[in-house]
Amino acid sequence: MSAQEAIALFNKRGRGRLHIGDIEGALGDFNRVITLDPACAEAYQYRGLAHRCRGELELALDDFDCVLRYAAPSEPLACEAHYHRALTRVSQGDLSGAIEDLTALIDANPRAEAFLHRGTLRQQQGDLTGAIMDYSAAIRRDPRSDQAYVRRGNARRDQGETTGALADYDAAIRLCTADVRVFYYRGLLRARRHDPDGALSDLREYLRWDGGREYGHQAEIEQLIARLEVERHPVTV
């Protein structure tokens, strides 16, 4: 068996082992590839994923660095390395580093998912304007991205742009989003805008989907529903 045939065999077997959760076996195969070809970007990529599965984040980062060293910037492997390095940096709390990776990924391949992730990180850092720009870019590339609408709605809400926030929540609901919290977000916003009927409808829909219990909002929502009922039917003396 030639060296190239062995590299192809070990890479294939390593990917298969990684897929079924045999991390030790996968690492062994990728180590063999790297011994045969120390510049094999594919082996570093998958070995980095294996290290991340084991929580070995520094080793994973080292491997993703190697992918970027040996793969051309426009190659899919380099784009994936930026994406996986960004996720790993988020796990370490390095949001600025993750944003740098996502920006590099967007420069090479401006896909909706990358804009969505970068927008989320920018929002976490308090950069609401930048986050809204990224969510809007994600929506332009994928008009059915319900999460982009939900997150842009939250960013607009936090900026005080309630009309735009409600429009985004409406869009997410029309797309049948699986994120039932959108009813909670829209219900709270409607309550702030003195729309008790709309708020009650949303909050009850949220509870109907068990979201209140799942996310720990049930007691808060029940108290708000009671207050809104009073607003709808004030007691007269």
PDB file of C-alpha atoms in Angstrom:
ATOM      1  CA  MET A   1       0.000   0.000   0.000  1.00  0.00           C
ATOM      2  CA  SER A   2       1.380   3.396  -0.980  1.00  0.00           C
ATOM      3  CA  ALA A   3       1.608   6.298   1.467  1.00  0.00           C
ATOM      4  CA  GLN A   4      -1.249   8.104  -0.324  1.00  0.00           C
ATOM      5  CA  GLU A   5      -3.449   5.019  -0.151  1.00  0.00           C
ATOM      6  CA  ALA A   6      -2.707   4.661   3.570  1.00  0.00           C
ATOM      7  CA  ILE A   7      -3.534   8.338   4.158  1.00  0.00           C
ATOM      8  CA  ALA A   8      -6.864   7.952   2.356  1.00  0.00           C
ATOM      9  CA  LEU A   9      -7.650   4.759   4.310  1.00  0.00           C
ATOM     10  CA  PHE A  10      -6.823   6.174   7.745  1.00  0.00           C
ATOM     11  CA  ASN A  11      -8.687   9.433   7.034  1.00  0.00           C
ATOM     12  CA  LYS A  12     -11.785   7.518   5.942  1.00  0.00           C
ATOM     13  CA  ARG A  13     -11.665   5.134   8.894  1.00  0.00           C
ATOM     14  CA  GLY A  14     -11.025   7.992  11.293  1.00  0.00           C
ATOM     15  CA  ARG A  15     -14.067   9.899  10.031  1.00  0.00           C
ATOM     16  CA  GLY A  16     -16.182   6.768  10.418  1.00  0.00           C
ATOM     17  CA  ARG A  17     -14.944   6.209  13.959  1.00  0.00           C
ATOM     18  CA  LEU A  18     -15.564   9.835  14.851  1.00  0.00           C
ATOM     19  CA  HIS A  19     -19.111   9.553  13.481  1.00  0.00           C
ATOM     20  CA  ILE A  20     -19.951   6.597  15.758  1.00  0.00           C
ATOM     21  CA  GLY A  21     -18.294   8.172  18.808  1.00  0.00           C
ATOM     22  CA  ASP A  22     -15.089   6.121  18.869  1.00  0.00           C
ATOM     23  CA  ILE A  23     -12.953   9.150  19.694  1.00  0.00           C
ATOM     24  CA  GLU A  24      -9.849   7.213  20.738  1.00  0.00           C
ATOM     25  CA  GLY A  25      -9.851   5.171  17.550  1.00  0.00           C
ATOM     26  CA  ALA A  26     -10.430   8.282  15.444  1.00  0.00           C
ATOM     27  CA  LEU A  27      -7.540  10.110  17.094  1.00  0.00           C
ATOM     28  CA  GLY A  28      -5.273   7.142  16.431  1.00  0.00           C
ATOM     29  CA  ASP A  29      -6.159   7.148  12.747  1.00  0.00           C
ATOM     30  CA  PHE A  30      -5.698  10.893  12.302  1.00  0.00           C
ATOM     31  CA  ASN A  31      -2.365  10.745  14.159  1.00  0.00           C
ATOM     32  CA  ARG A  32      -1.208   8.088  11.676  1.00  0.00           C
ATOM     33  CA  VAL A  33      -2.186  10.340   8.776  1.00  0.00           C
ATOM     34  CA  ILE A  34      -0.298  13.294  10.222  1.00  0.00           C
ATOM     35  CA  THR A  35       2.772  11.127  10.760  1.00  0.00           C
ATOM     36  CA  LEU A  36       2.654  10.185   7.066  1.00  0.00           C
ATOM     37  CA  ASP A  37       1.811  13.717   5.890  1.00  0.00           C
ATOM     38  CA  PRO A  38       2.412  16.511   8.445  1.00  0.00           C
ATOM     39  CA  ALA A  39       0.664  18.993   6.105  1.00  0.00           C
ATOM     40  CA  CYS A  40      -2.610  17.063   5.680  1.00  0.00           C
ATOM     41  CA  ALA A  41      -5.210  19.733   6.472  1.00  0.00           C
ATOM     42  CA  GLU A  42      -8.091  17.239   6.431  1.00  0.00           C
ATOM     43  CA  ALA A  43      -6.549  15.124   9.204  1.00  0.00           C
ATOM     44  CA  TYR A  44      -5.980  18.199  11.395  1.00  0.00           C
ATOM     45  CA  GLN A  45      -9.588  19.265  10.836  1.00  0.00           C
ATOM     46  CA  TYR A  46     -11.086  16.016  12.016  1.00  0.00           C
ATOM     47  CA  ARG A  47      -8.548  15.528  14.787  1.00  0.00           C
ATOM     48  CA  GLY A  48      -9.514  18.992  16.033  1.00  0.00           C
ATOM     49  CA  LEU A  49     -13.165  17.920  16.104  1.00  0.00           C
ATOM     50  CA  ALA A  50     -12.207  14.778  18.016  1.00  0.00           C
ATOM     51  CA  HIS A  51     -10.263  16.803  20.578  1.00  0.00           C
ATOM     52  CA  ARG A  52     -13.235  19.153  20.959  1.00  0.00           C
ATOM     53  CA  CYS A  53     -15.515  16.175  21.597  1.00  0.00           C
ATOM     54  CA  ARG A  54     -13.243  15.264  24.519  1.00  0.00           C
ATOM     55  CA  GLY A  55     -13.231  18.847  25.829  1.00  0.00           C
ATOM     56  CA  GLU A  56      -9.581  19.324  24.872  1.00  0.00           C
ATOM     57  CA  LEU A  57     -10.163  22.817  23.566  1.00  0.00           C
ATOM     58  CA  GLU A  58      -6.551  24.001  23.357  1.00  0.00           C
ATOM     59  CA  LEU A  59      -5.561  20.926  21.357  1.00  0.00           C
ATOM     60  CA  ALA A  60      -8.567  21.488  19.112  1.00  0.00           C
ATOM     61  CA  LEU A  61      -7.540  25.105  18.523  1.00  0.00           C
ATOM     62  CA  ASP A  62      -3.998  23.999  17.665  1.00  0.00           C
ATOM     63  CA  ASP A  63      -5.380  21.623  15.043  1.00  0.00           C
ATOM     64  CA  PHE A  64      -7.702  24.217  13.503  1.00  0.00           C
ATOM     65  CA  ASP A  65      -4.699  26.571  13.349  1.00  0.00           C
ATOM     66  CA  CYS A  66      -2.868  23.887  11.361  1.00  0.00           C
ATOM     67  CA  VAL A  67      -5.780  23.560   8.944  1.00  0.00           C
ATOM     68  CA  LEU A  68      -5.572  27.283   8.259  1.00  0.00           C
ATOM     69  CA  ARG A  69      -1.804  27.019   7.849  1.00  0.00           C
ATOM     70  CA  TYR A  70      -1.969  24.271   5.217  1.00  0.00           C
ATOM     71  CA  ALA A  71      -5.279  24.906   3.400  1.00  0.00           C
ATOM     72  CA  ALA A  72      -5.807  27.756   0.941  1.00  0.00           C
ATOM     73  CA  PRO A  73      -8.094  30.490   2.372  1.00  0.00           C
ATOM     74  CA  SER A  74     -10.765  29.844  -0.247  1.00  0.00           C
ATOM     75  CA  GLU A  75     -10.863  26.075   0.324  1.00  0.00           C
ATOM     76  CA  PRO A  76     -13.934  24.621   2.064  1.00  0.00           C
ATOM     77  CA  LEU A  77     -11.627  23.089   4.692  1.00  0.00           C
ATOM     78  CA  ALA A  78     -10.357  26.563   5.646  1.00  0.00           C
ATOM     79  CA  CYS A  79     -13.906  27.914   5.897  1.00  0.00           C
ATOM     80  CA  GLU A  80     -14.921  25.002   8.122  1.00  0.00           C
ATOM     81  CA  ALA A  81     -11.813  25.496  10.262  1.00  0.00           C
ATOM     82  CA  HIS A  82     -12.775  29.129  10.892  1.00  0.00           C
ATOM     83  CA  TYR A  83     -16.294  27.981  11.819  1.00  0.00           C
ATOM     84  CA  HIS A  84     -15.132  25.254  14.202  1.00  0.00           C
ATOM     85  CA  ARG A  85     -12.449  27.487  15.712  1.00  0.00           C
ATOM     86  CA  ALA A  86     -15.127  30.125  16.316  1.00  0.00           C
ATOM     87  CA  LEU A  87     -17.325  27.609  18.166  1.00  0.00           C
ATOM     88  CA  THR A  88     -14.345  26.447  20.204  1.00  0.00           C
ATOM     89  CA  ARG A  89     -13.443  30.019  21.121  1.00  0.00           C
ATOM     90  CA  VAL A  90     -17.024  30.637  22.229  1.00  0.00           C
ATOM     91  CA  SER A  91     -16.698  27.621  24.538  1.00  0.00           C
ATOM     92  CA  GLN A  92     -13.639  29.323  26.030  1.00  0.00           C
ATOM     93  CA  GLY A  93     -15.465  32.645  26.418  1.00  0.00           C
ATOM     94  CA  ASP A  94     -13.359  34.320  23.720  1.00  0.00           C
ATOM     95  CA  LEU A  95     -16.189  36.086  21.886  1.00  0.00           C
ATOM     96  CA  SER A  96     -13.901  38.602  20.150  1.00  0.00           C
ATOM     97  CA  GLY A  97     -11.744  35.815  18.737  1.00  0.00           C
ATOM     98  CA  ALA A  98     -14.842  33.949  17.593  1.00  0.00           C
ATOM     99  CA  ILE A  99     -16.122  37.076  15.822  1.00  0.00           C
ATOM    100  CA  GLU A 100     -12.770  37.372  14.030  1.00  0.00           C
ATOM    101  CA  ASP A 101     -13.116  33.802  12.762  1.00  0.00           C
ATOM    102  CA  LEU A 102     -16.699  34.298  11.648  1.00  0.00           C
ATOM    103  CA  THR A 103     -15.675  37.486   9.838  1.00  0.00           C
ATOM    104  CA  ALA A 104     -12.957  35.561   7.987  1.00  0.00           C
ATOM    105  CA  LEU A 105     -15.517  32.875   7.127  1.00  0.00           C
ATOM    106  CA  ILE A 106     -17.976  35.503   5.849  1.00  0.00           C
ATOM    107  CA  ASP A 107     -15.257  37.097   3.721  1.00  0.00           C
ATOM    108  CA  ALA A 108     -14.631  33.732   2.046  1.00  0.00           C
ATOM    109  CA  ASN A 109     -18.170  32.346   2.032  1.00  0.00           C
ATOM    110  CA  PRO A 110     -20.935  34.761   3.127  1.00  0.00           C
ATOM    111  CA  ARG A 111     -23.543  32.213   4.163  1.00  0.00           C
ATOM    112  CA  ALA A 112     -26.587  32.883   6.337  1.00  0.00           C
ATOM    113  CA  GLU A 113     -25.469  30.667   9.220  1.00  0.00           C
ATOM    114  CA  ALA A 114     -22.237  32.610   9.683  1.00  0.00           C
ATOM    115  CA  PHE A 115     -24.057  35.940   9.789  1.00  0.00           C
ATOM    116  CA  LEU A 116     -26.533  34.496  12.295  1.00  0.00           C
ATOM    117  CA  HIS A 117     -23.757  33.290  14.604  1.00  0.00           C
ATOM    118  CA  ARG A 118     -21.798  36.536  14.345  1.00  0.00           C
ATOM    119  CA  GLY A 119     -24.927  38.558  15.020  1.00  0.00           C
ATOM    120  CA  THR A 120     -25.589  36.521  18.156  1.00  0.00           C
ATOM    121  CA  LEU A 121     -22.064  37.149  19.453  1.00  0.00           C
ATOM    122  CA  ARG A 122     -22.274  40.854  18.641  1.00  0.00           C
ATOM    123  CA  GLN A 123     -25.566  41.036  20.509  1.00  0.00           C
ATOM    124  CA  GLN A 124     -24.002  39.327  23.515  1.00  0.00           C
ATOM    125  CA  GLN A 125     -21.273  41.988  23.440  1.00  0.00           C
ATOM    126  CA  GLY A 126     -23.869  44.766  23.372  1.00  0.00           C
ATOM    127  CA  ASP A 127     -23.306  45.721  19.729  1.00  0.00           C
ATOM    128  CA  LEU A 128     -26.991  45.833  18.792  1.00  0.00           C
ATOM    129  CA  THR A 129     -26.470  47.784  15.569  1.00  0.00           C
ATOM    130  CA  GLY A 130     -23.898  45.296  14.315  1.00  0.00           C
ATOM    131  CA  ALA A 131     -26.107  42.388  15.376  1.00  0.00           C
ATOM    132  CA  ILE A 132     -29.119  43.763  13.484  1.00  0.00           C
ATOM    133  CA  MET A 133     -26.978  44.216  10.371  1.00  0.00           C
ATOM    134  CA  ASP A 134     -25.861  40.593  10.587  1.00  0.00           C
ATOM    135  CA  TYR A 135     -29.371  39.230  11.179  1.00  0.00           C
ATOM    136  CA  SER A 136     -30.604  41.266   8.199  1.00  0.00           C
ATOM    137  CA  ALA A 137     -27.812  39.808   6.058  1.00  0.00           C
ATOM    138  CA  ALA A 138     -28.792  36.300   7.207  1.00  0.00           C
ATOM    139  CA  ILE A 139     -32.416  36.948   6.239  1.00  0.00           C
ATOM    140  CA  ARG A 140     -31.421  38.231   2.796  1.00  0.00           C
ATOM    141  CA  ARG A 141     -29.560  34.979   2.187  1.00  0.00           C
ATOM    142  CA  ASP A 142     -32.165  32.738   3.822  1.00  0.00           C
ATOM    143  CA  PRO A 143     -35.617  34.364   4.040  1.00  0.00           C
ATOM    144  CA  ARG A 144     -36.896  31.337   5.953  1.00  0.00           C
ATOM    145  CA  SER A 145     -34.404  31.712   8.808  1.00  0.00           C
ATOM    146  CA  ASP A 146     -36.883  31.962  11.668  1.00  0.00           C
ATOM    147  CA  GLN A 147     -34.075  32.325  14.215  1.00  0.00           C
ATOM    148  CA  ALA A 148     -32.715  35.371  12.388  1.00  0.00           C
ATOM    149  CA  TYR A 149     -36.137  37.007  12.715  1.00  0.00           C
ATOM    150  CA  VAL A 150     -36.443  36.098  16.407  1.00  0.00           C
ATOM    151  CA  ARG A 151     -32.979  37.375  17.258  1.00  0.00           C
ATOM    152  CA  ARG A 152     -33.343  40.527  15.173  1.00  0.00           C
ATOM    153  CA  GLY A 153     -36.642  41.118  16.935  1.00  0.00           C
ATOM    154  CA  ASN A 154     -34.912  40.865  20.308  1.00  0.00           C
ATOM    155  CA  ALA A 155     -32.155  43.239  19.222  1.00  0.00           C
ATOM    156  CA  ARG A 156     -34.685  45.739  17.885  1.00  0.00           C
ATOM    157  CA  ARG A 157     -36.676  45.446  21.102  1.00  0.00           C
ATOM    158  CA  ASP A 158     -33.553  46.172  23.139  1.00  0.00           C
ATOM    159  CA  GLN A 159     -32.937  49.235  20.956  1.00  0.00           C
ATOM    160  CA  GLY A 160     -36.461  50.463  21.648  1.00  0.00           C
ATOM    161  CA  GLU A 161     -37.604  49.781  18.080  1.00  0.00           C
ATOM    162  CA  THR A 162     -40.822  48.043  19.131  1.00  0.00           C
ATOM    163  CA  THR A 163     -42.637  48.241  15.786  1.00  0.00           C
ATOM    164  CA  GLY A 164     -39.766  46.518  13.970  1.00  0.00           C
ATOM    165  CA  ALA A 165     -39.448  43.959  16.775  1.00  0.00           C
ATOM    166  CA  LEU A 166     -43.128  43.029  16.517  1.00  0.00           C
ATOM    167  CA  ALA A 167     -42.831  42.687  12.741  1.00  0.00           C
ATOM    168  CA  ASP A 168     -39.907  40.289  13.198  1.00  0.00           C
ATOM    169  CA  TYR A 169     -41.743  38.200  15.793  1.00  0.00           C
ATOM    170  CA  ASP A 170     -44.740  38.057  13.446  1.00  0.00           C
ATOM    171  CA  ALA A 171     -42.484  36.845  10.625  1.00  0.00           C
ATOM    172  CA  ALA A 172     -40.945  34.129  12.806  1.00  0.00           C
ATOM    173  CA  ILE A 173     -44.387  32.890  13.828  1.00  0.00           C
ATOM    174  CA  ARG A 174     -45.559  32.833  10.196  1.00  0.00           C
ATOM    175  CA  LEU A 175     -42.536  30.629   9.477  1.00  0.00           C
ATOM    176  CA  CYS A 176     -43.762  28.215  12.194  1.00  0.00           C
ATOM    177  CA  THR A 177     -40.637  28.657  14.283  1.00  0.00           C
ATOM    178  CA  ALA A 178     -39.849  25.873  16.730  1.00  0.00           C
ATOM    179  CA  ASP A 179     -38.692  28.506  19.237  1.00  0.00           C
ATOM    180  CA  VAL A 180     -41.882  28.932  21.269  1.00  0.00           C
ATOM    181  CA  ARG A 181     -40.228  31.708  23.274  1.00  0.00           C
ATOM    182  CA  VAL A 182     -41.204  34.054  20.444  1.00  0.00           C
ATOM    183  CA  PHE A 183     -44.741  34.060  21.894  1.00  0.00           C
ATOM    184  CA  TYR A 184     -43.270  35.065  25.256  1.00  0.00           C
ATOM    185  CA  TYR A 185     -41.196  37.848  23.681  1.00  0.00           C
ATOM    186  CA  ARG A 186     -44.116  39.162  21.644  1.00  0.00           C
ATOM    187  CA  GLY A 187     -46.488  38.861  24.592  1.00  0.00           C
ATOM    188  CA  LEU A 188     -44.235  40.955  26.831  1.00  0.00           C
ATOM    189  CA  LEU A 189     -43.833  43.569  24.111  1.00  0.00           C
ATOM    190  CA  ARG A 190     -47.569  43.743  23.497  1.00  0.00           C
ATOM    191  CA  ALA A 191     -48.127  44.169  27.222  1.00  0.00           C
ATOM    192  CA  ARG A 192     -45.663  47.085  27.248  1.00  0.00           C
ATOM    193  CA  ARG A 193     -47.582  48.616  24.340  1.00  0.00           C
ATOM    194  CA  HIS A 194     -50.864  48.368  26.287  1.00  0.00           C
ATOM    195  CA  ASP A 195     -52.334  45.624  24.087  1.00  0.00           C
ATOM    196  CA  PRO A 196     -53.726  43.295  26.782  1.00  0.00           C
ATOM    197  CA  ASP A 197     -55.722  41.141  24.356  1.00  0.00           C
ATOM    198  CA  GLY A 198     -52.714  40.469  22.137  1.00  0.00           C
ATOM    199  CA  ALA A 199     -50.436  39.940  25.136  1.00  0.00           C
ATOM    200  CA  LEU A 200     -52.812  37.471  26.760  1.00  0.00           C
ATOM    201  CA  SER A 201     -53.173  35.513  23.525  1.00  0.00           C
ATOM    202  CA  ASP A 202     -49.398  35.199  23.147  1.00  0.00           C
ATOM    203  CA  LEU A 203     -48.653  34.340  26.753  1.00  0.00           C
ATOM    204  CA  ARG A 204     -51.328  31.665  26.862  1.00  0.00           C
ATOM    205  CA  GLU A 205     -50.038  30.214  23.608  1.00  0.00           C
ATOM    206  CA  TYR A 206     -46.570  30.104  25.136  1.00  0.00           C
ATOM    207  CA  LEU A 207     -47.840  28.237  28.187  1.00  0.00           C
ATOM    208  CA  ARG A 208     -49.862  25.904  25.969  1.00  0.00           C
ATOM    209  CA  TRP A 209     -46.613  24.712  24.394  1.00  0.00           C
ATOM    210  CA  ASP A 210     -45.143  24.105  27.883  1.00  0.00           C
ATOM    211  CA  GLY A 211     -42.537  26.787  27.274  1.00  0.00           C
ATOM    212  CA  GLY A 212     -43.240  28.495  30.560  1.00  0.00           C
ATOM    213  CA  ARG A 213     -42.213  25.413  32.497  1.00  0.00           C
ATOM    214  CA  GLU A 214     -39.274  24.551  30.259  1.00  0.00           C
ATOM    215  CA  TYR A 215     -37.680  27.987  30.492  1.00  0.00           C
ATOM    216  CA  GLY A 216     -38.720  28.806  34.069  1.00  0.00           C
ATOM    217  CA  HIS A 217     -41.133  31.632  33.231  1.00  0.00           C
ATOM    218  CA  GLN A 218     -44.386  30.041  34.386  1.00  0.00           C
ATOM    219  CA  ALA A 219     -44.875  31.929  37.672  1.00  0.00           C
ATOM    220  CA  GLU A 220     -43.916  35.250  36.073  1.00  0.00           C
ATOM    221  CA  ILE A 221     -46.324  34.695  33.183  1.00  0.00           C
ATOM    222  CA  GLU A 222     -49.213  33.671  35.401  1.00  0.00           C
ATOM    223  CA  GLN A 223     -48.778  36.859  37.449  1.00  0.00           C
ATOM    224  CA  LEU A 224     -48.667  38.949  34.281  1.00  0.00           C
ATOM    225  CA  ILE A 225     -51.784  37.237  32.920  1.00  0.00           C
ATOM    226  CA  ALA A 226     -53.631  38.073  36.127  1.00  0.00           C
ATOM    227  CA  ARG A 227     -52.594  41.732  35.837  1.00  0.00           C
ATOM    228  CA  LEU A 228     -53.604  41.901  32.180  1.00  0.00           C
ATOM    229  CA  GLU A 229     -57.004  40.412  32.985  1.00  0.00           C
ATOM    230  CA  VAL A 230     -57.520  43.254  35.459  1.00  0.00           C
ATOM    231  CA  GLU A 231     -56.570  45.751  32.756  1.00  0.00           C
ATOM    232  CA  ARG A 232     -59.101  44.212  30.390  1.00  0.00           C
ATOM    233  CA  HIS A 233     -61.865  44.100  32.989  1.00  0.00           C
ATOM    234  CA  PRO A 234     -61.133  46.777  35.599  1.00  0.00           C
ATOM    235  CA  VAL A 235     -63.062  46.494  38.845  1.00  0.00           C
ATOM    236  CA  THR A 236     -65.417  49.420  39.300  1.00  0.00           C
ATOM    237  CA  VAL A 237     -66.701  50.511  42.672  1.00  0.00           C
TER     238      VAL A 237
END
